[in-house]
PDB file of C-alpha atoms in Angstrom:
ATOM      1  CA  UNK U 178      39.223  81.756   3.389  1.00 98.00           C
ATOM      2  CA  UNK U 179      36.709  79.545   5.142  1.00 98.00           C
ATOM      3  CA  UNK U 180      36.339  76.157   3.458  1.00 98.00           C
ATOM      4  CA  UNK U 181      33.023  74.409   3.947  1.00 98.00           C
ATOM      5  CA  UNK U 182      31.492  77.750   4.874  1.00 98.00           C
ATOM      6  CA  UNK U 183      27.970  76.821   3.771  1.00 98.00           C
ATOM      7  CA  UNK U 184      27.786  73.826   6.087  1.00 96.00           C
ATOM      8  CA  UNK U 185      26.311  73.803   9.573  1.00 94.00           C
ATOM      9  CA  UNK U 186      29.440  74.757  11.526  1.00 96.00           C
ATOM     10  CA  UNK U 187      31.045  76.676   8.659  1.00 97.00           C
ATOM     11  CA  UNK U 188      28.069  78.979   8.194  1.00 98.00           C
ATOM     12  CA  UNK U 189      28.211  79.924  11.877  1.00 98.00           C
ATOM     13  CA  UNK U 190      31.934  80.663  11.580  1.00 98.00           C
ATOM     14  CA  UNK U 191      31.410  82.725   8.421  1.00 98.00           C
ATOM     15  CA  UNK U 192      28.538  84.683   9.985  1.00 98.00           C
ATOM     16  CA  UNK U 193      30.552  85.367  13.156  1.00 98.00           C
ATOM     17  CA  UNK U 194      33.575  86.606  11.203  1.00 98.00           C
ATOM     18  CA  UNK U 195      31.570  88.702   8.726  1.00 98.00           C
ATOM     19  CA  UNK U 196      29.736  90.450  11.565  1.00 98.00           C
ATOM     20  CA  UNK U 197      32.556  90.701  14.105  1.00 98.00           C
ATOM     21  CA  UNK U 198      35.371  91.662  11.719  1.00 98.00           C
ATOM     22  CA  UNK U 199      33.985  94.025   9.064  1.00 97.00           C
ATOM     23  CA  UNK U 200      37.544  95.133   8.235  1.00 97.00           C
ATOM     24  CA  UNK U 201      38.407  91.616   6.986  1.00 97.00           C
ATOM     25  CA  UNK U 202      37.321  90.134   3.682  1.00 98.00           C
ATOM     26  CA  UNK U 203      35.745  86.738   4.367  1.00 98.00           C
ATOM     27  CA  UNK U 204      35.828  84.364   1.398  1.00 98.00           C
ATOM     28  CA  UNK U 205      33.513  81.393   1.806  1.00 98.00           C
ATOM     29  CA  UNK U 206      34.484  78.418  -0.364  1.00 98.00           C
ATOM     30  CA  UNK U 207      32.038  75.534  -0.582  1.00 98.00           C
ATOM     31  CA  UNK U 208      31.302  72.816  -3.143  1.00 97.00           C
ATOM     32  CA  UNK U 209      27.617  72.930  -2.155  1.00 97.00           C
ATOM     33  CA  UNK U 210      27.240  69.179  -1.870  1.00 93.00           C
ATOM     34  CA  UNK U 211      24.656  67.509   0.402  1.00 88.00           C
ATOM     35  CA  UNK U 212      25.995  69.355   3.474  1.00 88.00           C
ATOM     36  CA  UNK U 213      26.294  72.901   2.104  1.00 94.00           C
ATOM     37  CA  UNK U 214      23.400  75.307   1.854  1.00 95.00           C
ATOM     38  CA  UNK U 215      23.738  79.011   1.065  1.00 97.00           C
ATOM     39  CA  UNK U 216      20.393  79.663   2.723  1.00 96.00           C
ATOM     40  CA  UNK U 217      22.348  79.296   5.973  1.00 95.00           C
ATOM     41  CA  UNK U 218      23.980  82.639   5.089  1.00 98.00           C
ATOM     42  CA  UNK U 219      21.120  84.725   3.697  1.00 98.00           C
ATOM     43  CA  UNK U 220      21.564  87.270   6.492  1.00 97.00           C
ATOM     44  CA  UNK U 221      25.174  88.065   5.434  1.00 98.00           C
ATOM     45  CA  UNK U 222      25.096  87.364   1.687  1.00 98.00           C
ATOM     46  CA  UNK U 223      25.086  91.074   0.832  1.00 98.00           C
ATOM     47  CA  UNK U 224      27.634  92.165   3.424  1.00 98.00           C
ATOM     48  CA  UNK U 225      30.431  94.201   1.818  1.00 98.00           C
ATOM     49  CA  UNK U 226      33.139  91.993   3.380  1.00 98.00           C
ATOM     50  CA  UNK U 227      31.577  88.662   2.332  1.00 98.00           C
ATOM     51  CA  UNK U 228      32.339  86.741  -0.862  1.00 98.00           C
ATOM     52  CA  UNK U 229      31.119  83.300  -1.879  1.00 98.00           C
ATOM     53  CA  UNK U 230      33.172  81.109  -4.212  1.00 98.00           C
ATOM     54  CA  UNK U 231      31.863  77.753  -5.331  1.00 98.00           C
ATOM     55  CA  UNK U 232      34.661  75.222  -5.458  1.00 98.00           C
ATOM     56  CA  UNK U 233      35.923  71.821  -4.445  1.00 98.00           C
ATOM     57  CA  UNK U 234      39.057  71.630  -2.301  1.00 98.00           C
ATOM     58  CA  UNK U 235      40.278  68.672  -4.369  1.00 98.00           C
ATOM     59  CA  UNK U 236      40.452  70.866  -7.494  1.00 98.00           C
ATOM     60  CA  UNK U 237      44.012  72.204  -7.497  1.00 98.00           C
ATOM     61  CA  UNK U 238      43.482  74.636 -10.372  1.00 98.00           C
ATOM     62  CA  UNK U 239      40.385  76.120  -8.725  1.00 98.00           C
ATOM     63  CA  UNK U 240      42.173  76.482  -5.382  1.00 98.00           C
ATOM     64  CA  UNK U 241      45.094  78.298  -7.044  1.00 98.00           C
ATOM     65  CA  UNK U 242      42.570  80.612  -8.739  1.00 98.00           C
ATOM     66  CA  UNK U 243      40.933  81.466  -5.401  1.00 98.00           C
ATOM     67  CA  UNK U 244      44.267  82.011  -3.610  1.00 98.00           C
ATOM     68  CA  UNK U 245      45.557  84.183  -6.463  1.00 97.00           C
ATOM     69  CA  UNK U 246      42.341  86.180  -6.860  1.00 98.00           C
ATOM     70  CA  UNK U 247      42.118  87.158  -3.190  1.00 98.00           C
ATOM     71  CA  UNK U 248      45.783  87.061  -2.060  1.00 97.00           C
ATOM     72  CA  UNK U 249      44.671  85.054   0.949  1.00 97.00           C
ATOM     73  CA  UNK U 250      46.650  85.177   4.165  1.00 96.00           C
ATOM     74  CA  UNK U 251      44.571  82.779   6.216  1.00 97.00           C
ATOM     75  CA  UNK U 252      42.585  79.578   5.906  1.00 98.00           C
ATOM     76  CA  UNK U 253      40.059  78.089   8.290  1.00 98.00           C
ATOM     77  CA  UNK U 254      39.663  74.605   6.874  1.00 98.00           C
ATOM     78  CA  UNK U 255      36.274  73.122   7.775  1.00 98.00           C
ATOM     79  CA  UNK U 256      35.369  71.406   4.479  1.00 97.00           C
ATOM     80  CA  UNK U 257      35.024  67.668   4.981  1.00 94.00           C
ATOM     81  CA  UNK U 258      32.974  64.620   4.342  1.00 92.00           C
ATOM     82  CA  UNK U 259      31.666  63.989   7.823  1.00 89.00           C
ATOM     83  CA  UNK U 260      28.971  61.356   8.154  1.00 83.00           C
ATOM     84  CA  UNK U 261      30.111  58.017   9.575  1.00 83.00           C
ATOM     85  CA  UNK U 262      27.367  56.014   7.850  1.00 88.00           C
ATOM     86  CA  UNK U 263      28.235  57.557   4.480  1.00 87.00           C
ATOM     87  CA  UNK U 264      31.915  56.753   5.061  1.00 91.00           C
ATOM     88  CA  UNK U 265      31.051  53.089   5.507  1.00 92.00           C
ATOM     89  CA  UNK U 266      29.200  53.097   2.170  1.00 92.00           C
ATOM     90  CA  UNK U 267      31.849  55.082   0.238  1.00 94.00           C
ATOM     91  CA  UNK U 268      35.194  55.314   2.065  1.00 95.00           C
ATOM     92  CA  UNK U 269      37.060  56.469  -1.033  1.00 96.00           C
ATOM     93  CA  UNK U 270      35.066  59.708  -1.200  1.00 95.00           C
ATOM     94  CA  UNK U 271      36.141  60.466   2.372  1.00 95.00           C
ATOM     95  CA  UNK U 272      39.784  59.851   1.497  1.00 97.00           C
ATOM     96  CA  UNK U 273      39.460  62.080  -1.581  1.00 97.00           C
ATOM     97  CA  UNK U 274      37.952  65.016   0.280  1.00 97.00           C
ATOM     98  CA  UNK U 275      39.412  64.742   3.767  1.00 97.00           C
ATOM     99  CA  UNK U 276      42.918  63.560   2.916  1.00 98.00           C
ATOM    100  CA  UNK U 277      43.650  64.581  -0.674  1.00 98.00           C
ATOM    101  CA  UNK U 278      41.601  67.782  -0.390  1.00 98.00           C
ATOM    102  CA  UNK U 279      43.477  68.829   2.746  1.00 98.00           C
ATOM    103  CA  UNK U 280      46.868  68.104   1.153  1.00 98.00           C
ATOM    104  CA  UNK U 281      45.782  70.034  -1.917  1.00 98.00           C
ATOM    105  CA  UNK U 282      44.881  73.075   0.211  1.00 98.00           C
ATOM    106  CA  UNK U 283      48.149  72.812   2.132  1.00 98.00           C
ATOM    107  CA  UNK U 284      50.151  72.644  -1.104  1.00 98.00           C
ATOM    108  CA  UNK U 285      48.316  75.578  -2.637  1.00 98.00           C
ATOM    109  CA  UNK U 286      48.796  77.666   0.514  1.00 98.00           C
ATOM    110  CA  UNK U 287      52.480  76.717   0.678  1.00 97.00           C
ATOM    111  CA  UNK U 288      53.053  77.659  -2.968  1.00 97.00           C
ATOM    112  CA  UNK U 289      50.922  80.801  -2.759  1.00 97.00           C
ATOM    113  CA  UNK U 290      52.749  82.010   0.329  1.00 97.00           C
ATOM    114  CA  UNK U 291      56.131  81.136  -1.251  1.00 92.00           C
ATOM    115  CA  UNK U 292      57.848  80.350   2.023  1.00 82.00           C
ATOM    116  CA  UNK U 293      56.833  83.721   3.494  1.00 93.00           C
ATOM    117  CA  UNK U 294      54.653  82.316   6.246  1.00 94.00           C
ATOM    118  CA  UNK U 295      54.925  85.180   8.718  1.00 95.00           C
ATOM    119  CA  UNK U 296      51.442  86.550   9.288  1.00 95.00           C
ATOM    120  CA  UNK U 297      49.853  83.601   7.486  1.00 97.00           C
ATOM    121  CA  UNK U 298      47.602  81.060   9.220  1.00 97.00           C
ATOM    122  CA  UNK U 299      46.215  77.671   8.264  1.00 97.00           C
ATOM    123  CA  UNK U 300      43.677  76.424  10.798  1.00 97.00           C
ATOM    124  CA  UNK U 301      42.569  72.855  10.315  1.00 98.00           C
ATOM    125  CA  UNK U 302      39.415  71.733  12.127  1.00 96.00           C
ATOM    126  CA  UNK U 303      39.226  68.065  13.051  1.00 94.00           C
ATOM    127  CA  UNK U 304      36.759  65.904  14.969  1.00 92.00           C
ATOM    128  CA  UNK U 305      36.718  64.175  18.333  1.00 90.00           C
ATOM    129  CA  UNK U 306      36.047  60.914  16.509  1.00 91.00           C
ATOM    130  CA  UNK U 307      39.755  60.605  15.692  1.00 94.00           C
ATOM    131  CA  UNK U 308      40.116  59.495  19.339  1.00 93.00           C
ATOM    132  CA  UNK U 309      37.651  56.611  19.101  1.00 93.00           C
ATOM    133  CA  UNK U 310      34.629  56.026  21.323  1.00 88.00           C
ATOM    134  CA  UNK U 311      34.121  57.163  24.883  1.00 85.00           C
ATOM    135  CA  UNK U 312      31.212  55.036  25.920  1.00 78.00           C
ATOM    136  CA  UNK U 313      28.709  56.359  28.441  1.00 84.00           C
ATOM    137  CA  UNK U 314      31.187  58.579  30.330  1.00 84.00           C
ATOM    138  CA  UNK U 315      34.565  60.231  30.056  1.00 86.00           C
ATOM    139  CA  UNK U 316      36.290  62.849  27.978  1.00 89.00           C
ATOM    140  CA  UNK U 317      39.221  63.253  25.626  1.00 89.00           C
ATOM    141  CA  UNK U 318      42.311  65.322  26.432  1.00 86.00           C
ATOM    142  CA  UNK U 319      45.300  66.543  24.463  1.00 83.00           C
ATOM    143  CA  UNK U 320      47.108  63.373  25.582  1.00 92.00           C
ATOM    144  CA  UNK U 321      44.424  60.967  24.321  1.00 93.00           C
ATOM    145  CA  UNK U 322      45.935  58.754  21.606  1.00 95.00           C
ATOM    146  CA  UNK U 323      44.400  58.584  18.164  1.00 96.00           C
ATOM    147  CA  UNK U 324      42.098  55.589  17.752  1.00 96.00           C
ATOM    148  CA  UNK U 325      39.895  56.102  14.663  1.00 96.00           C
ATOM    149  CA  UNK U 326      37.113  53.534  14.260  1.00 93.00           C
ATOM    150  CA  UNK U 327      35.488  54.386  10.910  1.00 94.00           C
ATOM    151  CA  UNK U 328      36.638  55.450   7.446  1.00 95.00           C
ATOM    152  CA  UNK U 329      35.448  58.955   8.364  1.00 95.00           C
ATOM    153  CA  UNK U 330      37.520  59.223  11.526  1.00 95.00           C
ATOM    154  CA  UNK U 331      40.526  57.563   9.874  1.00 96.00           C
ATOM    155  CA  UNK U 332      40.394  60.087   7.020  1.00 97.00           C
ATOM    156  CA  UNK U 333      40.226  62.985   9.488  1.00 97.00           C
ATOM    157  CA  UNK U 334      43.094  61.533  11.552  1.00 97.00           C
ATOM    158  CA  UNK U 335      45.118  61.264   8.339  1.00 98.00           C
ATOM    159  CA  UNK U 336      44.437  64.893   7.498  1.00 98.00           C
ATOM    160  CA  UNK U 337      45.441  65.930  11.038  1.00 98.00           C
ATOM    161  CA  UNK U 338      48.779  64.166  10.644  1.00 97.00           C
ATOM    162  CA  UNK U 339      49.367  65.752   7.237  1.00 98.00           C
ATOM    163  CA  UNK U 340      48.709  69.242   8.602  1.00 98.00           C
ATOM    164  CA  UNK U 341      51.219  68.581  11.393  1.00 97.00           C
ATOM    165  CA  UNK U 342      53.742  67.204   8.885  1.00 97.00           C
ATOM    166  CA  UNK U 343      53.402  70.290   6.659  1.00 97.00           C
ATOM    167  CA  UNK U 344      53.864  72.545   9.676  1.00 95.00           C
ATOM    168  CA  UNK U 345      57.089  70.827  10.689  1.00 96.00           C
ATOM    169  CA  UNK U 346      58.417  70.263   7.162  1.00 95.00           C
ATOM    170  CA  UNK U 347      57.702  73.677   5.703  1.00 94.00           C
ATOM    171  CA  UNK U 348      57.435  75.751   8.922  1.00 89.00           C
ATOM    172  CA  UNK U 349      53.978  76.926   7.892  1.00 86.00           C
TER     173      UNK U 349
END
């Protein structure tokens, strides 16, 4: 499952996987909001290993349906609200999608996989903005402390911490 697979980065990931791994079924889940566009995937839409499912990661019932329908064993979680200016105008939407949506996906995966996590993967994709601002020069490393500076980056930092907590709590 690739969440946010009709977005800019997600569509490139979906296309890469569909073309490089024809033996795998690639399920693209996207709510098709302002950032998602299926025209990004016209070249793979008819591939035998590609499936599109419209859905919102905050919808628990829909996520259970998708997990059950495809017996998923992996998630690449890219779906997110991601524009800083929009987060300033509507921070609650960023919390809903980036925090609650991520926890919803984690819970559904945990329940679907029933504690049998061997061979299962949940990849969560974050953003460098969780580390704050660099200025004109510099770079972030694995040791850089979190320092979110917008509702967007704070919501992504929160989701990062929840993914880590699920990993340690449930050994996912």
